[in-house]
Amino acid sequence: MSAGTGSATSRIHVLGAGAVGLLFAAHLRQAGHPITLLLRSQSAVDRFERQGSRISVINDWVRVHPSRRLLLQPGEDITPCTIDGIQAEDIHTDNDQQGVISKLVVATKAQDTLQAFGRVRMRLGAQSTVVLLQNGMGVFEAIQREYYTQPDNVPAFIVGTNAHGCLRASGDEFVTRHTAMGSCTFATRPALAACGAPDSALELMTALAELPLDVAVVNWSELHVQLLLKLAANAVINPATALAGCHNGLMSSHDMSTMSGFMTLACAEIAAIYARAHPHLHEELSAHAIEEYVTRIVQVTAQNRSSMLQDVASGRPTEVDWINGHLVRLAHQHGVSAPINTALLALIKLREAAFEERLNPF
């Protein structure tokens, strides 16, 4: 795809050049939208430009697709899909030099989002729209508390949940491996500002809805339930697999009755927290409904390595504060006991501290 400058209002900026950010940037560019990656340094911008200002997507999901895999020969490599014509900027460049951002997709890790958002906040205004694509919950509320205590010059916010499996290709900075075909869902958050949603909100939502990623656009109340169920799945699966160092599927192995008991207890604890925090959703978020959902996610992602396992294995900080940590804070706020989530939070934080100690022994 050839490069195109695009107007300032049509351009979509993507903050977070990890696996998810690259996947969405590539698909949006392939759909014809002008794209700018916001990178963490000028040296990263220089590397991106030296390799051709392009993103490559390796569609590994076709290997397990019921029909697409039949087109592959045994042992055949997947040819990367290369998308060019993408611009890049250093996120630290002076805001006055870069201009207003009309449409922003934030795909950073949850623990990095508040600081990263602060770098571009002054480039956003009441006519801007921001998409948040993080694991866990509480990021939107943290941004609101930190930057938008007054209803002035507040952008519109779209929140999304992504169930596509993707990994950064080892050794390739701007290559993402699309490992599992899932789905994603988006909804507009109720407005923080008094005025209605800007034109950019409808334009960006339309752009997302047209992507070939099994996209659904729903109202906020429906997405809220989906986010709470996904939070439960992440809170059970991610820390358990990160601590055990195993793929998700081992949690549902036929000889893992002890693990089944753990899942039942963990889901019951989360249901008790939700019952106090969201009593109007007691049917959708019962212990049985949560355990059914978590079990289904384990089965569907059996071959996947959870994002928390990947972070722990690489010695990176995890998103546990926004997953189990969010549940522990919610439990404390509503007077509910949460020993399982408290223990999982503490153990993952201990793993993070142990890695930091190995890096800095003195």
PDB file of C-alpha atoms in Angstrom, residues 4 12 35 37 41 43 56 58 88 104 107-108 148 154 178 258 264 271 282 308 311 314 325 348 358 361:
ATOM      1  CA  GLY A   4      -0.657   8.923   1.863  1.00  0.00           C
ATOM      2  CA  ILE A  12      -5.251   7.971  13.154  1.00  0.00           C
ATOM      3  CA  ILE A  35      -1.600   6.111  10.254  1.00  0.00           C
ATOM      4  CA  LEU A  37       2.803   5.374  15.156  1.00  0.00           C
ATOM      5  CA  SER A  41      12.112   7.608  21.248  1.00  0.00           C
ATOM      6  CA  SER A  43      15.935   6.261  17.798  1.00  0.00           C
ATOM      7  CA  SER A  56       4.511  -6.818   8.869  1.00  0.00           C
ATOM      8  CA  ILE A  58       2.336 -12.924  10.134  1.00  0.00           C
ATOM      9  CA  ALA A  88       6.080   7.635  12.936  1.00  0.00           C
ATOM     10  CA  LEU A 104      -5.970   8.211  18.937  1.00  0.00           C
ATOM     11  CA  ALA A 107      -2.702   0.086  22.833  1.00  0.00           C
ATOM     12  CA  THR A 108      -0.087   0.371  25.565  1.00  0.00           C
ATOM     13  CA  TYR A 148     -10.067  15.453  33.321  1.00  0.00           C
ATOM     14  CA  VAL A 154     -12.390  16.584  27.125  1.00  0.00           C
ATOM     15  CA  HIS A 178      -1.503 -12.888  14.628  1.00  0.00           C
ATOM     16  CA  THR A 258      -7.107 -29.685  41.840  1.00  0.00           C
ATOM     17  CA  THR A 264     -14.343 -22.834  41.065  1.00  0.00           C
ATOM     18  CA  ALA A 271     -18.784 -13.338  41.768  1.00  0.00           C
ATOM     19  CA  HIS A 282     -26.124 -10.522  39.519  1.00  0.00           C
ATOM     20  CA  MET A 308       1.203 -12.226  32.016  1.00  0.00           C
ATOM     21  CA  ASP A 311       5.749 -10.630  30.703  1.00  0.00           C
ATOM     22  CA  SER A 314      10.696 -11.728  29.719  1.00  0.00           C
ATOM     23  CA  GLY A 325      -5.252  -5.580  41.880  1.00  0.00           C
ATOM     24  CA  ILE A 348       3.014 -12.031  40.906  1.00  0.00           C
ATOM     25  CA  ARG A 358      18.499 -10.347  39.919  1.00  0.00           C
ATOM     26  CA  PRO A 361      21.656  -7.399  43.214  1.00  0.00           C
TER      27      PRO A 361
END
